[in-house]
CSV table of C-alpha atoms in Angstrom, one decimal:
chain,number,residue,atom,x,y,z
J,1,MET,CA,7.4,36.0,-31.4
J,2,LEU,CA,9.3,34.1,-29.1
J,3,TYR,CA,6.7,31.9,-27.8
J,4,ASN,CA,6.4,30.5,-31.7
J,5,LEU,CA,9.7,30.7,-32.1
J,6,ALA,CA,10.2,28.0,-28.6
J,7,ILE,CA,7.5,26.0,-30.5
J,8,ILE,CA,9.1,25.6,-33.9
J,9,ILE,CA,12.4,25.0,-31.7
J,10,TYR,CA,10.6,22.0,-29.7
J,11,ASP,CA,9.4,20.5,-32.6
J,12,LEU,CA,12.8,20.5,-34.5
J,13,LEU,CA,14.4,19.1,-31.1
J,14,VAL,CA,11.6,16.1,-31.5
J,15,HIS,CA,12.5,15.2,-35.1
J,16,LEU,CA,16.3,15.7,-34.1
J,17,VAL,CA,16.0,13.2,-31.1
J,18,ALA,CA,13.2,10.8,-32.4
J,19,PRO,CA,16.0,8.3,-34.3
J,20,PHE,CA,17.6,7.8,-31.1
J,21,SER,CA,14.9,7.8,-28.3
J,22,ARG,CA,11.5,6.1,-28.0
J,23,LYS,CA,9.3,8.4,-26.3
J,24,PRO,CA,10.1,11.5,-29.2
J,25,ARG,CA,9.7,8.8,-31.8
J,26,LYS,CA,6.4,7.7,-30.8
J,27,MET,CA,5.3,11.6,-30.4
J,28,LYS,CA,6.5,12.2,-34.0
J,29,LYS,CA,4.8,9.0,-35.3
J,30,GLY,CA,1.5,10.0,-33.4
J,31,HIS,CA,1.4,13.3,-34.8
J,32,TRP,CA,1.9,12.0,-38.4
J,33,VAL,CA,-1.4,10.4,-38.7
J,34,VAL,CA,-4.0,13.1,-36.1
J,35,TYR,CA,-5.1,14.7,-39.1
J,36,ASP,CA,-6.0,11.0,-40.9
J,37,ILE,CA,-7.6,9.8,-38.1
J,38,LEU,CA,-9.8,13.3,-37.5
J,39,ARG,CA,-10.7,13.0,-41.4
J,40,ASN,CA,-11.6,9.1,-41.1
J,41,MET,CA,-13.1,8.7,-37.5
J,42,ARG,CA,-14.6,12.2,-37.3
J,43,ASP,CA,-19.1,11.8,-37.6
J,44,LYS,CA,-19.7,14.9,-39.3
J,45,GLU,CA,-23.2,14.6,-37.9
J,46,SER,CA,-22.6,14.9,-34.5
J,47,ALA,CA,-21.1,17.3,-31.8
J,48,TYR,CA,-18.1,17.1,-30.2
J,49,ILE,CA,-16.6,18.3,-26.9
J,50,TRP,CA,-13.1,18.4,-26.8
J,51,PHE,CA,-11.0,17.2,-23.7
J,52,HIS,CA,-7.0,18.0,-23.3
J,53,ALA,CA,-4.9,16.3,-21.2
J,54,ALA,CA,-0.8,16.6,-21.1
J,55,SER,CA,-0.5,13.1,-20.0
J,56,LEU,CA,-2.0,10.3,-17.7
J,57,GLY,CA,-2.3,12.2,-15.0
J,58,GLU,CA,-4.0,15.4,-16.3
J,59,PHE,CA,-6.5,12.6,-17.8
J,60,GLU,CA,-7.1,11.4,-14.3
J,61,GLN,CA,-8.1,14.8,-13.8
J,62,GLY,CA,-10.4,15.1,-16.5
J,63,ARG,CA,-11.7,11.4,-16.7
J,64,PRO,CA,-14.6,12.3,-14.3
J,65,LEU,CA,-16.2,15.2,-16.3
J,66,ILE,CA,-15.7,13.2,-19.6
J,67,GLU,CA,-17.7,10.2,-17.9
J,68,GLU,CA,-20.1,12.2,-16.4
J,69,ILE,CA,-20.8,14.3,-19.5
J,70,LYS,CA,-21.5,11.1,-21.2
J,71,LYS,CA,-24.0,10.0,-18.8
J,72,LEU,CA,-26.4,13.3,-18.7
J,73,HIS,CA,-25.6,14.1,-22.3
J,74,PRO,CA,-25.0,11.4,-24.9
J,75,GLU,CA,-26.0,13.4,-27.6
J,76,TYR,CA,-22.3,14.7,-27.5
J,77,LYS,CA,-19.4,12.8,-28.6
J,78,ILE,CA,-15.8,13.2,-27.0
J,79,LEU,CA,-12.7,14.0,-28.5
J,80,LEU,CA,-9.9,13.4,-26.2
J,81,THR,CA,-6.1,14.7,-26.9
J,82,PHE,CA,-2.7,14.0,-25.2
J,83,PHE,CA,0.4,16.3,-25.7
J,84,SER,CA,2.6,13.2,-24.2
J,85,PRO,CA,3.4,9.5,-25.1
J,86,SER,CA,3.5,8.5,-21.5
J,87,GLY,CA,-0.4,9.6,-21.6
J,88,TYR,CA,-1.5,8.9,-25.2
J,89,GLU,CA,0.2,5.0,-25.6
J,90,VAL,CA,-2.0,4.2,-22.1
J,91,ARG,CA,-5.2,5.9,-23.1
J,92,LYS,CA,-5.0,5.2,-26.7
J,93,HIS,CA,-7.9,2.9,-26.6
J,94,TYR,CA,-10.0,4.6,-23.8
J,95,GLU,CA,-13.8,3.6,-24.5
J,96,GLY,CA,-15.0,6.8,-23.0
J,97,ALA,CA,-13.4,8.7,-26.0
J,98,ASP,CA,-14.8,8.6,-29.0
J,99,ILE,CA,-11.5,9.5,-30.9
J,100,VAL,CA,-7.9,9.8,-28.6
J,101,CYS,CA,-5.3,11.4,-30.7
J,102,TYR,CA,-1.9,13.5,-30.1
J,103,LEU,CA,-2.2,17.4,-30.1
J,104,PRO,CA,-0.2,19.0,-32.6
J,105,PHE,CA,2.2,21.4,-31.9
J,106,ASP,CA,0.8,24.8,-31.1
J,107,LYS,CA,1.7,26.7,-34.4
J,108,PRO,CA,-0.7,28.7,-36.3
J,109,ARG,CA,-0.9,26.3,-38.9
J,110,ASN,CA,-1.4,23.0,-37.4
J,111,VAL,CA,-3.8,25.0,-35.1
J,112,ARG,CA,-6.2,26.0,-38.2
J,113,LYS,CA,-6.0,22.6,-39.3
J,114,PHE,CA,-6.6,20.7,-36.5
J,115,LEU,CA,-9.5,23.1,-35.3
J,116,ASN,CA,-10.9,23.0,-39.2
J,117,LEU,CA,-10.9,18.9,-39.1
J,118,ALA,CA,-12.0,18.8,-35.3
J,119,SER,CA,-14.7,21.4,-35.4
J,120,PRO,CA,-15.4,20.7,-31.3
J,121,CYS,CA,-18.1,22.8,-29.9
J,122,MET,CA,-16.4,23.5,-26.8
J,123,ALA,CA,-13.3,23.0,-25.2
J,124,PHE,CA,-11.4,21.9,-21.9
J,125,PHE,CA,-8.1,22.2,-21.0
J,126,ILE,CA,-6.9,20.3,-17.5
J,127,LYS,CA,-4.7,22.1,-15.1
J,128,TYR,CA,-1.7,23.6,-16.6
J,129,GLU,CA,-2.5,23.3,-20.2
J,130,PHE,CA,-2.3,26.8,-21.8
J,131,TRP,CA,-1.3,26.8,-25.4
J,132,LYS,CA,-1.5,30.2,-26.6
J,133,ASN,CA,-2.3,29.9,-30.4
J,134,TYR,CA,-5.1,27.3,-29.6
J,135,LEU,CA,-6.4,29.5,-27.4
J,136,ASP,CA,-6.5,32.5,-29.2
J,137,GLU,CA,-7.8,30.5,-32.4
J,138,LEU,CA,-10.8,28.9,-29.7
J,139,HIS,CA,-11.3,32.3,-28.6
J,140,GLN,CA,-11.6,33.9,-31.8
J,141,ARG,CA,-14.3,31.1,-33.5
J,142,ARG,CA,-16.3,31.8,-30.4
J,143,ILE,CA,-15.7,28.5,-29.0
J,144,PRO,CA,-16.3,28.0,-25.8
J,145,THR,CA,-13.3,27.3,-23.8
J,146,TYR,CA,-12.8,26.1,-19.9
J,147,SER,CA,-9.9,25.4,-18.1
J,148,VAL,CA,-10.4,22.5,-15.4
J,149,SER,CA,-8.8,21.8,-11.9
J,150,SER,CA,-6.4,24.5,-12.7
J,151,ILE,CA,-4.1,25.7,-9.9
J,152,PHE,CA,-2.0,29.1,-9.7
J,153,ARG,CA,1.2,30.1,-8.1
J,154,LYS,CA,3.5,33.2,-7.7
J,155,ASP,CA,6.2,31.6,-9.2
J,156,GLN,CA,4.3,30.8,-12.1
J,157,VAL,CA,5.2,32.5,-15.8
J,158,PHE,CA,1.8,34.7,-15.5
J,159,PHE,CA,2.5,36.6,-12.3
J,160,LYS,CA,6.3,37.6,-13.5
J,161,TRP,CA,7.2,41.1,-14.8
J,162,TYR,CA,8.5,38.7,-18.2
J,163,GLY,CA,5.2,37.1,-18.5
J,164,LYS,CA,3.2,40.3,-18.8
J,165,HIS,CA,2.0,39.2,-22.7
J,166,TYR,CA,1.8,35.8,-22.4
J,167,ARG,CA,-0.6,36.2,-19.4
J,168,LYS,CA,-3.4,37.6,-21.7
J,169,VAL,CA,-4.0,34.0,-22.9
J,170,LEU,CA,-6.1,33.3,-20.0
J,171,LEU,CA,-8.4,36.4,-21.1
J,172,ASN,CA,-9.6,33.4,-23.6
J,173,PHE,CA,-10.9,31.1,-21.3
J,174,ASP,CA,-14.9,31.6,-20.5
J,175,GLN,CA,-14.1,30.1,-17.3
J,176,LEU,CA,-11.3,29.1,-15.3
J,177,PHE,CA,-12.0,26.5,-12.6
J,178,VAL,CA,-9.7,26.9,-10.1
J,179,GLN,CA,-8.8,24.7,-7.2
J,180,ASN,CA,-8.4,27.0,-4.2
J,181,GLU,CA,-8.9,30.4,-3.2
J,182,ALA,CA,-5.2,31.2,-3.4
J,183,SER,CA,-5.7,30.7,-7.1
J,184,LYS,CA,-8.4,33.0,-7.5
J,185,ARG,CA,-6.7,36.1,-5.9
J,186,PHE,CA,-3.6,35.6,-8.0
J,187,LEU,CA,-5.4,35.6,-11.1
J,188,SER,CA,-7.9,38.9,-9.9
J,189,LYS,CA,-4.1,40.6,-9.4
J,190,ILE,CA,-3.6,40.4,-12.9
J,191,GLY,CA,-6.7,41.3,-14.4
J,192,ILE,CA,-8.4,37.8,-14.6
J,193,HIS,CA,-12.1,37.4,-12.9
J,194,LYS,CA,-13.6,34.9,-15.0
J,195,THR,CA,-12.9,32.4,-12.2
J,196,THR,CA,-14.8,29.7,-10.1
J,197,VAL,CA,-13.6,27.8,-7.5
J,198,VAL,CA,-15.1,23.9,-7.2
J,199,GLY,CA,-11.8,21.7,-6.1
J,200,ASP,CA,-9.8,19.3,-7.8
J,201,THR,CA,-12.1,16.7,-9.7
J,202,ARG,CA,-9.3,13.9,-8.5
J,203,PHE,CA,-11.0,13.8,-5.1
J,204,ASP,CA,-14.2,12.8,-7.4
J,205,ARG,CA,-12.1,10.1,-9.3
J,206,VAL,CA,-10.0,8.3,-6.6
J,207,LEU,CA,-13.9,7.9,-4.9
J,208,GLU,CA,-15.0,6.7,-8.3
J,209,ILE,CA,-12.0,4.3,-8.4
J,210,SER,CA,-12.3,3.0,-4.4
J,211,GLU,CA,-16.1,2.2,-5.1
J,212,ASN,CA,-14.8,0.1,-8.2
J,213,SER,CA,-11.4,-0.9,-7.2
J,214,LYS,CA,-10.5,-4.4,-8.3
J,215,LYS,CA,-10.3,-8.0,-5.9
J,216,LEU,CA,-6.7,-9.3,-6.4
J,217,PRO,CA,-7.0,-12.5,-5.0
J,218,ILE,CA,-3.0,-13.0,-5.1
J,219,VAL,CA,-2.6,-10.1,-2.8
J,220,GLU,CA,-5.1,-11.1,-0.4
J,221,GLN,CA,-3.5,-14.4,0.1
J,222,PHE,CA,-0.7,-12.3,0.8
J,223,VAL,CA,-1.3,-10.3,3.6
J,224,GLN,CA,-3.4,-12.6,5.5
J,225,GLY,CA,-3.8,-9.9,8.4
J,226,SER,CA,-0.4,-9.5,9.0
J,227,PRO,CA,0.9,-5.6,9.4
J,228,THR,CA,1.8,-4.7,5.9
J,229,LEU,CA,3.4,-1.5,4.3
J,230,VAL,CA,2.5,-0.4,1.0
J,231,LEU,CA,5.2,1.3,-1.0
J,232,GLY,CA,3.8,2.8,-4.2
J,233,SER,CA,5.2,4.4,-7.4
J,234,SER,CA,8.8,4.0,-5.4
J,235,TRP,CA,12.2,4.7,-6.6
J,236,GLY,CA,15.6,4.1,-5.3
J,237,PRO,CA,15.9,6.2,-2.0
J,238,ASP,CA,12.2,5.5,-0.8
J,239,GLU,CA,13.1,1.5,-1.5
J,240,ASP,CA,16.5,1.7,0.6
J,241,LEU,CA,14.3,3.2,3.6
J,242,TYR,CA,11.6,0.4,3.6
J,243,ILE,CA,13.5,-2.4,2.6
J,244,LYS,CA,15.8,-1.6,5.3
J,245,TYR,CA,12.7,-1.6,8.1
J,246,PHE,CA,11.2,-4.6,6.6
J,247,ASN,CA,14.8,-6.8,6.7
J,248,GLU,CA,14.8,-5.7,10.2
J,249,HIS,CA,11.2,-6.2,11.4
J,250,PRO,CA,9.7,-9.7,10.4
J,251,GLU,CA,6.8,-9.2,11.9
J,252,VAL,CA,5.7,-6.6,8.9
J,253,LYS,CA,5.1,-7.4,5.4
J,254,LEU,CA,6.0,-5.3,2.5
J,255,ILE,CA,4.1,-4.7,-1.0
J,256,LEU,CA,6.5,-3.4,-3.2
J,257,ALA,CA,5.0,-1.2,-6.4
J,258,PRO,CA,8.1,0.3,-8.1
J,259,HIS,CA,7.5,3.2,-10.5
J,260,GLU,CA,10.0,1.8,-12.9
J,261,ILE,CA,9.5,-2.1,-13.5
J,262,ASP,CA,12.4,-2.9,-16.4
J,263,ASP,CA,14.2,-5.9,-15.1
J,264,ARG,CA,17.4,-4.4,-14.3
J,265,HIS,CA,15.7,-2.0,-11.3
J,266,LEU,CA,13.7,-5.3,-10.3
J,267,VAL,CA,17.2,-7.4,-10.1
J,268,GLU,CA,18.4,-4.3,-7.7
J,269,ILE,CA,15.5,-4.3,-5.5
J,270,VAL,CA,15.6,-8.0,-4.8
J,271,ASP,CA,19.3,-7.9,-4.1
J,272,LYS,CA,18.6,-5.7,-1.2
J,273,LEU,CA,16.2,-8.0,0.4
J,274,LYS,CA,16.6,-10.4,3.1
J,275,ARG,CA,13.6,-12.0,3.6
J,276,PRO,CA,11.5,-14.5,1.4
J,277,TYR,CA,9.6,-12.1,-1.5
J,278,ALA,CA,7.6,-12.9,-4.7
J,279,ILE,CA,7.3,-11.4,-8.0
J,280,TYR,CA,3.4,-10.7,-8.7
J,281,THR,CA,3.5,-12.0,-12.4
J,282,ARG,CA,5.3,-15.2,-11.8
J,283,VAL,CA,2.9,-16.0,-8.7
J,284,GLU,CA,0.0,-15.2,-11.6
J,285,ASN,CA,1.4,-17.2,-14.0
J,286,GLY,CA,2.1,-20.4,-11.6
J,287,LYS,CA,6.2,-20.3,-11.8
J,288,GLU,CA,6.3,-19.0,-7.7
J,289,ASN,CA,4.3,-19.3,-4.8
J,290,ILE,CA,3.3,-16.9,-2.6
J,291,ALA,CA,2.5,-18.9,0.5
J,292,ASN,CA,6.2,-17.9,1.7
J,293,ALA,CA,6.7,-14.6,0.6
J,294,ASP,CA,7.1,-11.4,3.0
J,295,CYS,CA,7.3,-8.9,0.2
J,296,LEU,CA,5.0,-9.0,-3.0
J,297,ILE,CA,6.7,-7.1,-5.8
J,298,ILE,CA,4.3,-5.4,-8.1
J,299,ASN,CA,6.0,-5.5,-11.6
J,300,THR,CA,2.9,-4.6,-13.9
J,301,PHE,CA,0.7,-1.7,-14.3
J,302,GLY,CA,-2.3,-0.8,-13.5
J,303,LEU,CA,-3.1,-2.6,-9.7
J,304,LEU,CA,-1.8,0.3,-7.7
J,305,SER,CA,-4.9,2.4,-6.9
J,306,SER,CA,-6.4,-1.0,-5.7
J,307,ILE,CA,-3.6,-2.2,-4.0
J,308,TYR,CA,-3.5,0.8,-1.2
J,309,LYS,CA,-6.6,-0.9,0.3
J,310,TYR,CA,-4.9,-3.8,1.5
J,311,GLY,CA,-2.4,-2.1,3.1
J,312,ASP,CA,-2.2,-0.7,7.2
J,313,ILE,CA,0.3,1.8,6.2
J,314,ALA,CA,1.1,3.6,2.1
J,315,HIS,CA,4.1,5.2,1.5
J,316,ILE,CA,4.0,7.4,-1.7
J,317,GLY,CA,6.9,7.5,-4.1
J,318,GLY,CA,8.8,10.3,-5.2
J,319,GLY,CA,9.4,12.9,-2.3
J,320,PHE,CA,13.1,12.3,-2.3
J,321,GLY,CA,13.4,13.2,-6.4
J,322,ALA,CA,11.3,15.6,-8.4
J,323,GLY,CA,8.2,15.5,-6.5
J,324,ILE,CA,5.7,13.1,-4.8
J,325,HIS,CA,2.8,10.8,-6.8
J,326,ASN,CA,-0.8,10.6,-6.2
J,327,THR,CA,-1.2,10.5,-2.4
J,328,LEU,CA,-5.0,10.4,-2.9
J,329,GLU,CA,-5.3,6.6,-4.3
J,330,ALA,CA,-4.0,5.7,-0.7
J,331,ALA,CA,-5.9,8.4,1.6
J,332,VAL,CA,-9.2,7.6,0.0
J,333,TYR,CA,-8.8,3.8,1.4
J,334,GLY,CA,-8.7,5.4,4.8
J,335,VAL,CA,-4.9,4.3,5.0
J,336,PRO,CA,-2.4,6.7,7.0
J,337,VAL,CA,0.5,8.3,4.5
J,338,ILE,CA,3.6,8.8,4.7
J,339,PHE,CA,5.8,10.6,1.7
J,340,GLY,CA,9.4,12.2,1.7
J,341,PRO,CA,10.3,16.3,1.8
J,342,LYS,CA,9.3,17.3,-2.4
J,343,TYR,CA,5.8,17.5,-1.7
J,344,ASP,CA,5.8,21.6,-2.0
J,345,LYS,CA,3.9,21.9,-5.3
J,346,PHE,CA,1.2,19.1,-4.1
J,347,ILE,CA,-1.4,21.3,-2.2
J,348,GLU,CA,-3.4,17.9,-1.1
J,349,ALA,CA,-0.3,16.9,0.6
J,350,HIS,CA,-0.1,20.2,2.3
J,351,GLU,CA,-3.9,20.0,3.3
J,352,LEU,CA,-3.4,16.0,4.0
J,353,LEU,CA,-0.5,17.1,7.0
J,354,GLU,CA,-2.7,19.8,8.6
J,355,ALA,CA,-5.4,17.0,8.4
J,356,LYS,CA,-3.1,15.0,10.5
J,357,ALA,CA,-3.7,12.2,7.8
J,358,ALA,CA,-0.2,12.4,6.5
J,359,PHE,CA,3.4,12.3,7.7
J,360,CYS,CA,6.5,13.8,5.9
J,361,ILE,CA,10.1,11.7,6.6
J,362,HIS,CA,13.3,12.9,5.5
J,363,ASN,CA,15.5,9.9,6.6
J,364,GLU,CA,15.7,6.7,8.5
J,365,GLU,CA,15.6,8.3,12.0
J,366,GLU,CA,12.2,10.0,11.3
J,367,LEU,CA,10.7,6.9,9.5
J,368,THR,CA,11.4,4.1,12.3
J,369,PRO,CA,9.7,5.9,15.1
J,370,LEU,CA,6.7,6.7,12.7
J,371,LEU,CA,6.4,3.0,11.9
J,372,ASN,CA,6.8,1.8,15.2
J,373,GLN,CA,4.1,3.9,16.8
J,374,LEU,CA,1.7,3.6,13.8
J,375,LEU,CA,1.8,-0.2,13.8
J,376,SER,CA,2.2,-0.7,17.9
J,377,ASP,CA,-1.1,1.8,18.7
J,378,ALA,CA,-4.2,0.8,17.0
J,379,HIS,CA,-5.8,3.9,18.0
J,380,PHE,CA,-3.6,6.2,16.5
J,381,LEU,CA,-3.0,3.9,12.8
J,382,GLN,CA,-7.0,4.3,12.7
J,383,GLU,CA,-7.5,7.6,13.7
J,384,THR,CA,-4.9,8.9,11.0
J,385,GLY,CA,-6.6,6.4,8.4
J,386,ASN,CA,-10.0,8.1,9.6
J,387,ASN,CA,-8.4,11.5,9.2
J,388,ALA,CA,-7.2,10.4,5.5
J,389,ALA,CA,-10.9,8.9,4.5
J,390,ARG,CA,-12.8,12.4,5.6
J,391,TYR,CA,-10.5,14.5,3.8
J,392,VAL,CA,-11.0,12.8,0.4
J,393,LYS,CA,-14.8,12.4,0.8
J,394,GLU,CA,-15.0,16.3,2.1
J,395,LYS,CA,-13.1,17.7,-0.8
J,396,SER,CA,-15.4,15.7,-3.8
J,397,GLY,CA,-17.4,17.4,-5.8
J,398,ALA,CA,-15.9,19.6,-8.0
J,399,THR,CA,-17.1,17.7,-10.9
J,400,HIS,CA,-20.7,18.6,-10.4
J,401,LYS,CA,-19.7,22.4,-9.3
J,402,ILE,CA,-18.3,22.5,-13.1
J,403,LEU,CA,-21.3,20.8,-14.7
J,404,ASP,CA,-23.7,23.0,-13.0
J,405,LYS,CA,-21.9,25.8,-14.9
J,406,ILE,CA,-21.7,24.9,-18.2
J,407,ASN,CA,-24.7,25.2,-20.9
J,408,PHE,CA,-25.0,22.5,-23.1
C-alpha cells in the first residue's frame, strides 16, 4: 500500500538525516524511549484519555479540552503525544498531562505496540492529524475517537479523485468537531456525516491566556504611555517594513519579538536600527538600561502572548513567507491586527478582516498611511480594537460544545 510505503520512506529519511540535523535527531531519540516511558509511567489501574498533537500550535488548540477534562473528570488521566520535536521539546514537562511522549511512526507494528501499552479509553486527534493505521486500529478496538478543531478545504487530498481510498480514514472517527459550516459541507459530499460544527478551541485558549496574562514590569517601564507597535513572530520582510517606519517616526516605540532569536538574526535586526534599543534578557540581568531605549527586542520565548496587551497596534509576522502566525493572541486584547498577504489558509484572518478588526498590507506604500491613520485617529484605533476583542469573544465556547457531546 502506498501509504505504508510513504511512512517507511519517511522513517528511513529521518534516520539518515538524524546525524546531521538537530530536529530529526531529537525525534529519533524520542522514539527510542516511547515504549519504555509507557511501561514505566502508565498507571495500570487508571483510565487514560489520549490526546495527539502534531506540534505546539495544535497542542494549544487541544489544551482547553485537556484542562477542562482534568477539572471536570479527575478520575481520568491524560496521555499526550507529539509528532514534532518543536512541540514535544517545549511541552514535555506540561503538568496538565500525566504522560508526555512522541508518537511512533504510523507503521502497523508500532501502532499495535503503542496501543497495547497505552490502552486509552478514548482518543482525540487535533486539527490535521489523520494517521491511517492508528485510526484503523482504534476503530477496530472500538475505542471512541474524535477529531477536534479540524477544518477541511476543497484542495485537501480527501476531496481529490486520487484520495478516494484515503478518505475512508475519516469514517473511523466517532465524531469530527469541525470549525465551520464549509467543512461540514465538504465532508457531507463525500459521505462523512458524523460532524458537528463547534468552532475553534483556540478562541477559548487565547481568552484563558489573556485572563491569566503575565505582568511584565520591564515592558511596562519601556512603554510608559508612548504609542507602541508590537511586531510579533516576525521574519526579515516584516522587520524591514516596521524598522524603516520606526526609524522615521521618533514619536513611536517598537517592541520586536522575532520568530528566530539566534544571535545572527539579532545582529541583523540591530544593524537596521537607527534609534536606541535594548535587549530584553540583558535588561532583565541588569546589563542594559531600558530608560533611554525606543526599541525593545524580545530574545526569549513565552512572553509574546502577554506582550501584545502593552501595544497599541500589533503586526503578526509570517505573512510574507510561509503564512502568518497567531493573530488571535493579539486580537483578544482589543488590539488592531496587521499582517502580510499570505493568510489564505487562516480562516480567522479572513474573519478578522471582515469584522474590520484587521488589515492586510503588501508593502511600505500600504503600511505607512495605515499606521499614520491608526496612530492619529483615536476613534478609528479604538473602534478597530473593539472589533477585534468582540470577534474573539463571540467565537469562544467550542470547548464546552465538544464536551457536551461526549459520554465520559
